[in-house]
Coordinates of C-alpha atoms and ligand atoms in Angstrom, one line a residue:
M1 CA 0.0 0.0 0.0
S2 CA 1.5 3.4 -0.9
D3 CA 1.8 6.1 1.7
T4 CA -0.9 8.1 -0.1
N5 CA -3.3 5.2 0.2
E6 CA -2.5 4.8 3.9
I7 CA -3.5 8.5 4.3
F8 CA -6.7 7.8 2.5
D9 CA -7.5 4.7 4.6
L10 CA -6.1 5.5 8.0
G11 CA -7.1 9.2 7.8
R12 CA -10.4 8.6 6.1
K13 CA -12.3 10.2 8.9
T14 CA -10.0 13.2 9.1
L15 CA -10.1 13.6 5.4
Q16 CA -13.8 13.6 5.5
D17 CA -13.6 16.3 8.1
V18 CA -11.4 18.3 5.7
E19 CA -14.0 17.8 3.0
Q20 CA -16.7 19.1 5.2
R21 CA -14.8 21.9 6.7
L22 CA -13.3 23.2 3.5
G23 CA -15.8 22.1 0.9
L24 CA -12.8 20.5 -0.9
S25 CA -12.6 17.1 -2.5
R26 CA -9.9 14.7 -1.3
R27 CA -8.2 15.0 -4.6
E28 CA -8.1 18.8 -4.3
Y29 CA -6.7 18.6 -0.8
L30 CA -4.0 16.1 -1.7
Q31 CA -3.2 18.2 -4.8
F32 CA -2.6 21.1 -2.4
C33 CA -0.3 18.9 -0.2
A34 CA 1.5 17.8 -3.3
T35 CA 2.0 21.4 -4.5
L36 CA 3.5 22.2 -1.1
A37 CA 5.8 19.2 -1.1
V38 CA 7.0 20.0 -4.6
T39 CA 7.6 23.6 -3.6
M40 CA 9.8 22.4 -0.8
G41 CA 11.7 20.2 -3.2
L42 CA 10.7 17.1 -1.2
P43 CA 11.1 13.6 -2.8
K44 CA 8.2 11.6 -4.3
G45 CA 5.7 10.4 -1.8
A46 CA 6.4 13.3 0.6
D47 CA 2.9 14.7 -0.2
A48 CA 1.5 11.9 2.0
A49 CA 3.7 13.0 5.0
V50 CA 2.6 16.6 4.4
A51 CA -1.0 15.6 4.3
K52 CA -0.6 13.6 7.5
A53 CA 1.2 16.4 9.3
I54 CA -1.5 18.9 8.4
E55 CA -4.2 16.5 9.5
T56 CA -2.7 15.3 12.7
S57 CA -0.7 18.2 14.0
K58 CA -2.2 20.9 16.2
R59 CA -2.5 24.1 14.1
P60 CA 0.4 26.3 15.2
S61 CA -0.7 29.6 16.7
V62 CA 0.4 32.5 14.5
I63 CA 0.8 36.0 15.6
W64 CA 1.1 38.3 12.6
L65 CA 2.3 41.9 13.0
H66 CA 2.0 44.7 10.5
F67 CA 4.4 47.6 10.3
Q68 CA 5.6 49.7 7.3
E69 CA 4.0 48.0 4.3
C70 CA 1.1 47.9 1.9
T71 CA -0.6 44.7 3.2
G72 CA 0.2 43.1 -0.1
C73 CA 1.7 40.1 1.6
S74 CA -1.6 39.4 3.4
E75 CA -3.5 40.2 0.3
S76 CA -1.5 37.8 -1.8
L77 CA -2.1 35.1 0.8
L78 CA -5.8 35.7 1.1
R79 CA -6.9 36.6 -2.4
A80 CA -10.6 37.0 -2.4
E81 CA -11.0 35.2 -5.7
H82 CA -9.2 32.2 -4.3
P83 CA -11.5 31.0 -1.5
T84 CA -9.9 27.5 -1.4
L85 CA -6.5 28.8 -0.6
E86 CA -7.9 31.2 1.9
K87 CA -9.8 28.4 3.7
L88 CA -6.8 26.1 3.6
I89 CA -4.5 28.7 5.2
L90 CA -6.9 29.2 8.0
D91 CA -7.0 25.4 8.4
V92 CA -3.3 25.0 8.4
I93 CA -2.5 27.7 10.9
S94 CA -4.4 29.2 13.8
L95 CA -4.2 32.9 13.0
D96 CA -4.7 34.3 16.5
Y97 CA -3.6 37.9 15.9
H98 CA -3.7 39.7 12.6
E99 CA -4.7 43.4 12.6
T100 CA -6.3 43.5 9.2
L101 CA -8.1 40.2 9.4
M102 CA -9.3 39.9 13.0
A103 CA -12.7 41.0 14.1
A104 CA -11.5 42.4 17.4
A105 CA -10.3 46.0 17.7
G106 CA -8.7 48.2 20.3
H107 CA -8.3 46.7 23.7
Q108 CA -9.9 43.4 22.6
A109 CA -7.3 43.0 19.9
E110 CA -4.5 43.8 22.4
A111 CA -6.0 41.2 24.8
A112 CA -6.1 38.6 22.0
R113 CA -2.4 39.1 21.3
K114 CA -1.4 38.8 24.9
D115 CA -3.7 35.8 25.5
A116 CA -2.3 34.0 22.4
M117 CA 1.3 34.7 23.5
A118 CA 0.6 33.5 27.1
A119 CA -1.3 30.3 26.0
N120 CA 1.3 29.3 23.4
K121 CA 4.5 30.6 25.1
G122 CA 7.5 29.2 23.3
K123 CA 5.4 27.5 20.7
Y124 CA 3.8 30.2 18.5
V125 CA 5.1 31.4 15.2
L126 CA 5.7 35.1 14.9
V127 CA 5.2 36.5 11.3
V128 CA 6.2 40.0 10.7
E129 CA 5.0 41.9 7.6
G130 CA 6.6 45.3 6.9
A131 CA 9.7 47.1 7.8
I132 CA 10.4 48.6 11.3
P133 CA 11.2 52.3 11.6
T134 CA 14.2 52.8 13.9
R135 CA 15.0 56.5 13.4
D136 CA 14.0 59.0 16.2
N137 CA 13.6 56.2 18.7
G138 CA 11.2 54.3 16.4
N139 CA 8.5 56.9 16.8
Y140 CA 7.2 56.6 13.2
C141 CA 5.0 53.5 13.8
K142 CA 2.9 52.8 16.8
I143 CA 0.1 50.2 17.3
G144 CA -2.1 50.2 20.3
G145 CA 0.3 52.8 21.8
H146 CA 3.3 50.5 21.4
K147 CA 6.2 51.3 19.1
A148 CA 6.8 48.8 16.3
I149 CA 10.4 48.4 17.4
D150 CA 9.2 47.4 21.0
L151 CA 6.3 45.2 19.8
V152 CA 8.5 43.1 17.5
K153 CA 11.0 42.5 20.3
E154 CA 8.3 41.7 22.8
C155 CA 6.6 39.2 20.5
A156 CA 9.8 37.6 19.3
A157 CA 11.0 36.8 22.9
D158 CA 8.8 33.8 23.4
A159 CA 8.2 32.7 19.7
A160 CA 9.2 29.3 18.5
A161 CA 10.1 30.7 15.1
V162 CA 10.2 34.2 13.5
I163 CA 9.3 34.5 9.9
A164 CA 9.8 37.9 8.1
I165 CA 7.3 37.9 5.2
G166 CA 7.8 40.1 2.2
S167 CA 10.7 42.2 1.2
C168 CA 10.0 45.0 3.7
A169 CA 10.3 42.7 6.7
S170 CA 13.1 40.7 5.1
W171 CA 15.5 43.4 4.1
G172 CA 13.7 46.8 4.4
G173 CA 12.0 46.7 1.0
M174 CA 10.5 49.8 -0.5
P175 CA 10.3 51.8 2.7
S176 CA 14.1 51.5 3.2
T177 CA 15.1 52.7 -0.2
G178 CA 16.0 56.3 -1.2
P179 CA 16.8 58.6 1.7
N180 CA 14.9 56.2 4.1
P181 CA 13.6 59.0 6.3
T182 CA 12.2 56.7 9.0
G183 CA 15.2 54.4 9.2
A184 CA 13.1 51.5 8.0
S185 CA 14.9 48.3 8.9
S186 CA 14.4 44.5 8.6
V187 CA 13.3 42.2 11.3
G188 CA 16.7 40.6 11.5
E189 CA 18.4 44.0 11.9
V190 CA 16.1 45.0 14.8
L191 CA 16.2 41.7 16.6
G192 CA 20.0 41.4 16.0
K193 CA 19.7 37.8 15.0
P194 CA 18.9 35.9 11.8
V195 CA 15.3 35.0 11.0
V196 CA 13.7 33.1 8.2
T197 CA 12.9 35.5 5.4
I198 CA 10.4 35.1 2.6
P199 CA 11.2 38.2 0.4
G200 CA 9.0 39.3 -2.5
C201 CA 6.8 42.3 -2.9
P202 CA 4.5 40.5 -2.4
P203 CA 6.0 37.0 -1.9
N204 CA 4.5 33.9 -3.3
P205 CA 2.0 32.6 -0.7
Y206 CA 3.1 29.0 -1.4
N207 CA 6.6 29.8 -0.2
F208 CA 5.2 31.0 3.1
L209 CA 2.8 28.1 3.4
A210 CA 5.5 25.6 2.5
T211 CA 7.8 27.0 5.2
V212 CA 5.0 26.7 7.9
V213 CA 4.1 23.2 6.6
H214 CA 7.8 22.2 6.8
F215 CA 7.7 23.3 10.4
L216 CA 4.6 21.1 11.0
T217 CA 5.9 18.1 9.1
F218 CA 9.5 18.0 10.3
G219 CA 9.3 20.0 13.6
K220 CA 11.9 22.5 12.3
L221 CA 12.2 25.3 9.8
P222 CA 13.6 24.6 6.3
E223 CA 17.2 25.0 5.4
V224 CA 18.0 28.6 4.6
D225 CA 20.8 30.6 2.8
T226 CA 22.9 33.3 4.3
L227 CA 20.1 35.8 4.0
G228 CA 17.6 33.5 5.8
R229 CA 15.8 32.6 2.6
P230 CA 14.5 29.0 2.4
K231 CA 16.8 27.3 -0.1
F232 CA 13.8 25.4 -1.7
A233 CA 12.6 28.7 -3.0
Y234 CA 15.5 31.1 -3.4
S235 CA 18.5 29.0 -4.5
R236 CA 18.2 29.6 -8.3
L237 CA 18.1 32.7 -10.4
I238 CA 14.7 33.5 -12.0
H239 CA 16.6 33.6 -15.4
E240 CA 17.6 30.0 -15.1
N241 CA 14.1 28.7 -15.5
C242 CA 12.3 31.5 -17.3
E243 CA 10.0 30.5 -20.1
R244 CA 11.5 33.3 -22.3
R245 CA 15.1 31.9 -21.7
A246 CA 15.3 30.3 -25.2
H247 CA 14.8 33.8 -26.7
F248 CA 17.5 35.2 -24.5
D249 CA 19.9 32.5 -25.6
A250 CA 19.0 33.1 -29.2
G251 CA 19.3 36.9 -28.9
R252 CA 15.7 37.7 -29.5
F253 CA 14.7 40.6 -27.3
A254 CA 11.6 42.9 -27.0
M255 CA 13.0 46.4 -27.4
E256 CA 9.9 48.4 -26.6
F257 CA 6.6 47.5 -24.9
G258 CA 4.2 46.5 -27.6
D259 CA 6.7 45.9 -30.4
A260 CA 6.8 42.8 -32.5
G261 CA 9.2 41.0 -30.1
H262 CA 7.2 41.9 -27.1
R263 CA 4.0 40.6 -28.7
Q264 CA 5.8 37.3 -29.6
G265 CA 7.0 36.7 -26.1
Y266 CA 10.7 37.5 -26.6
C267 CA 13.1 38.0 -23.7
L268 CA 12.6 41.2 -21.7
Y269 CA 16.2 41.6 -20.8
K270 CA 16.6 44.8 -22.8
L271 CA 13.5 46.3 -21.1
G272 CA 15.4 45.9 -17.8
C273 CA 14.4 42.4 -16.6
K274 CA 16.3 41.6 -13.4
G275 CA 15.7 37.9 -13.7
P276 CA 19.5 37.3 -14.3
E277 CA 20.4 38.8 -10.9
T278 CA 17.4 37.8 -8.8
Y279 CA 17.1 34.6 -6.8
A280 CA 13.5 33.4 -6.5
N281 CA 11.2 30.7 -7.8
C282 CA 8.7 33.0 -9.6
S283 CA 9.5 31.4 -13.0
T284 CA 8.7 27.9 -11.8
L285 CA 5.9 28.6 -9.3
G286 CA 3.2 30.9 -10.6
F287 CA 1.3 33.2 -8.3
G288 CA -2.1 32.2 -7.0
D289 CA -4.5 30.2 -9.1
A290 CA -5.2 32.5 -12.1
G291 CA -3.7 30.2 -14.6
E292 CA -0.4 29.6 -16.3
N293 CA 2.2 32.4 -16.7
N294 CA 0.8 34.3 -13.8
W295 CA 3.9 36.1 -12.8
P296 CA 5.5 39.4 -13.8
V297 CA 7.5 38.1 -16.8
G298 CA 4.7 35.8 -17.8
C299 CA 2.4 38.9 -18.0
G300 CA 4.9 40.7 -20.2
H301 CA 6.6 43.0 -17.6
P302 CA 10.3 42.7 -16.8
C303 CA 11.1 41.3 -13.3
I304 CA 12.1 44.3 -11.1
G305 CA 14.0 42.1 -8.7
C306 CA 11.6 42.7 -5.9
T307 CA 13.0 39.9 -3.7
E308 CA 16.6 41.0 -3.9
K309 CA 18.2 43.6 -1.7
G310 CA 20.1 46.1 -3.8
V311 CA 18.1 45.3 -6.9
G312 CA 14.4 45.8 -6.3
F313 CA 13.3 49.4 -5.7
T314 CA 17.0 50.4 -5.9
K315 CA 18.1 49.9 -9.5
P316 CA 16.2 51.8 -12.2
I317 CA 13.4 49.6 -13.5
H318 CA 14.6 49.7 -17.1
Q319 CA 18.3 49.5 -16.5
V320 CA 19.7 46.2 -17.8
A321 CA 20.5 43.6 -15.3
K322 CA 24.0 42.4 -14.3
L323 CA 24.5 38.9 -15.6
M324 CA 25.5 36.8 -12.6
N325 CA 26.4 33.6 -14.5
V326 CA 25.5 31.7 -17.6
T327 CA 24.0 28.5 -16.4
P328 CA 21.7 26.2 -18.3
P329 CA 18.1 25.9 -17.2
L330 CA 17.2 23.2 -14.7
Q331 CA 15.4 21.0 -17.2
Y332 CA 18.7 20.4 -19.1
P333 CA 20.1 17.0 -18.3
R334 CA 22.6 16.9 -15.5
I335 CA 26.2 15.9 -16.1
V336 CA 27.0 14.7 -12.6
E337 CA 24.6 12.5 -10.7
E338 CA 23.3 14.3 -7.6
Q339 CA 23.0 11.1 -5.5
G340 CA 25.0 7.9 -5.4
K341 CA 28.2 7.5 -7.4
G342 CA 31.0 10.0 -7.6
A343 CA 32.2 11.3 -10.9
T344 CA 33.4 8.8 -13.4
I345 CA 35.9 9.3 -16.2
A346 CA 33.1 9.7 -18.6
S347 CA 31.3 12.3 -16.5
A348 CA 34.6 14.1 -16.0
A349 CA 35.0 14.2 -19.7
A350 CA 31.4 15.5 -20.0
V351 CA 32.1 18.2 -17.4
A352 CA 35.1 19.3 -19.5
A353 CA 32.8 19.3 -22.5
L354 CA 30.3 21.4 -20.5
A355 CA 33.0 23.9 -19.5
A356 CA 33.9 24.2 -23.2
A357 CA 30.3 24.6 -24.1
A358 CA 29.8 27.2 -21.4
A359 CA 32.7 29.1 -22.8
G360 CA 31.1 28.9 -26.2
A361 CA 27.8 29.9 -24.8
A362 CA 29.4 32.9 -23.2
V363 CA 30.8 33.9 -26.6
M364 CA 27.4 33.5 -28.2
L365 CA 25.8 35.4 -25.4
T366 CA 28.1 38.4 -25.8
R367 CA 27.5 38.3 -29.6
N368 CA 23.7 38.0 -29.2
L369 CA 23.5 40.8 -26.6
G370 CA 25.6 43.0 -28.8
L371 CA 23.5 42.4 -31.9
S372 CA 20.8 44.8 -30.8
H373 CA 18.4 42.6 -32.6
A374 CA 18.8 43.4 -36.2
A375 CA 15.3 42.0 -37.1
E376 CA 13.7 44.5 -34.7
E377 CA 15.6 47.3 -36.2
A378 CA 14.7 46.3 -39.7
E379 CA 11.0 46.1 -38.7
R380 CA 11.2 49.6 -37.3
A381 CA 12.8 50.9 -40.4
K382 CA 10.0 49.3 -42.4
E383 CA 7.4 51.0 -40.3
G384 CA 9.3 54.3 -40.5
G385 CA 9.9 54.4 -36.8
P386 CA 13.2 55.3 -35.0
T387 CA 15.8 52.6 -35.5
Q388 CA 18.2 53.7 -32.9
D389 CA 18.8 50.9 -30.3
K390 CA 18.1 52.6 -27.0
A391 CA 19.0 49.6 -24.9
K392 CA 22.6 48.9 -25.9
V393 CA 24.5 46.9 -23.4
Ligands
FSX1 FE1 3.4 45.3 0.5 FE2 4.0 43.3 2.4 FE3 5.5 44.7 -0.6 FE4 6.1 45.1 1.7 O1 4.5 42.7 0.9 S1 3.6 43.8 -1.2 S2 5.1 46.7 0.4 S3 7.0 43.5 0.5 O2 5.5 44.1 3.3 O3 2.7 44.4 2.1
SF4_2 FE1 13.3 35.7 -18.6 FE2 14.2 38.0 -17.9 FE3 15.9 36.1 -18.2 FE4 14.7 37.2 -20.3 S1 16.2 38.2 -18.9 S2 15.0 35.0 -20.0 S3 12.7 37.6 -19.5 S4 14.3 36.2 -16.7
F3S3 FE1 9.4 40.0 -7.9 FE2 10.7 39.5 -10.1 FE3 9.3 37.6 -8.9 S1 9.5 41.4 -9.7 S2 7.6 38.7 -8.0 S3 11.1 38.7 -8.2 S4 9.5 37.9 -11.1

């Protein structure tokens, strides 16, 4: 019997409860678990463990604080047109304090936060959305009479885990750019210790959910990089798996919004796409449920690098990106086995061949980027438009 069948059989009652509570079929529920398992990069069959953990674990108490932000992170998580996801989130976590979603207000809200913290001391998950103003003693943001800087420290003291959701909380985001008049800072900077960060403006809700579900399934937070980002979501450049990558490699670029290349789905590099210097899984995990290609580049806009400190809201939107490296997309066959045997003579030869190919690719890349897309220029000349390439690199 497979693990999934065990979940079906042993957990039949709980799955029926899920059906009733959420108005979801088992298939839809298990699909959700499979999506989370895939998002986390877990091996085949892990969806059953995820389903079991969600079903049998006590929902973790979540205290969610809002500071300097636009509430886009919450909005992205609870999109009105996506009732299934909204219900699932509220079934996976016990959202005990969230200023924009809770019914309570004023003293009642304050009491709810204090009660949840006391009842779940050392066990609750603190989620922080928004940057924290630190200039002038942190006086620029107060909630219930408490300064943001004090609230975050108070709530973090007894939390089992702290998650900074969105770019504002992760690295300062939009409020921290430019002259930064309020001294907007990240959660990690204010607490003086690393926290898990889920950057993005807004971040993909599945990255947050997968992080929480990892905590439920394995009793610990997922492995993170030096910036606190879960590796399952932020270890590859967007450019590595972009659906327009073949056009990049072939030197086919959109030169202006609405031109022939743009209409044909060409690469957006010359319109300032920051995919080549931005680490995130946007190109492999669409946003929400609105269908395929539901991410900035899929919709025809260059990535602005919203997840990446020093890129998003910092570099001019249409400035061409720094090319970090020239790696083949993930779907290309691997040269070296990831598990099992070490490198063989044959694979060593193949690595050497790859290095040569990469060198060749770099030459082609330089050539292609330098071409300024002759076809586009010719088309503009035909239409009598300006033919000067404005986006020379
Ligand atoms: Fe907004 Fe969240 Fe951007 Fe910031 O997302 S979508 S400004 S990252 O904190 O609400
Ligand atoms: Fe995709 Fe942008 Fe890379 Fe072009 S530059 S392949 S649009 S990520
Ligand atoms: Fe942000 Fe770029 Fe993804 S703008 S949402 S990192 S595609």
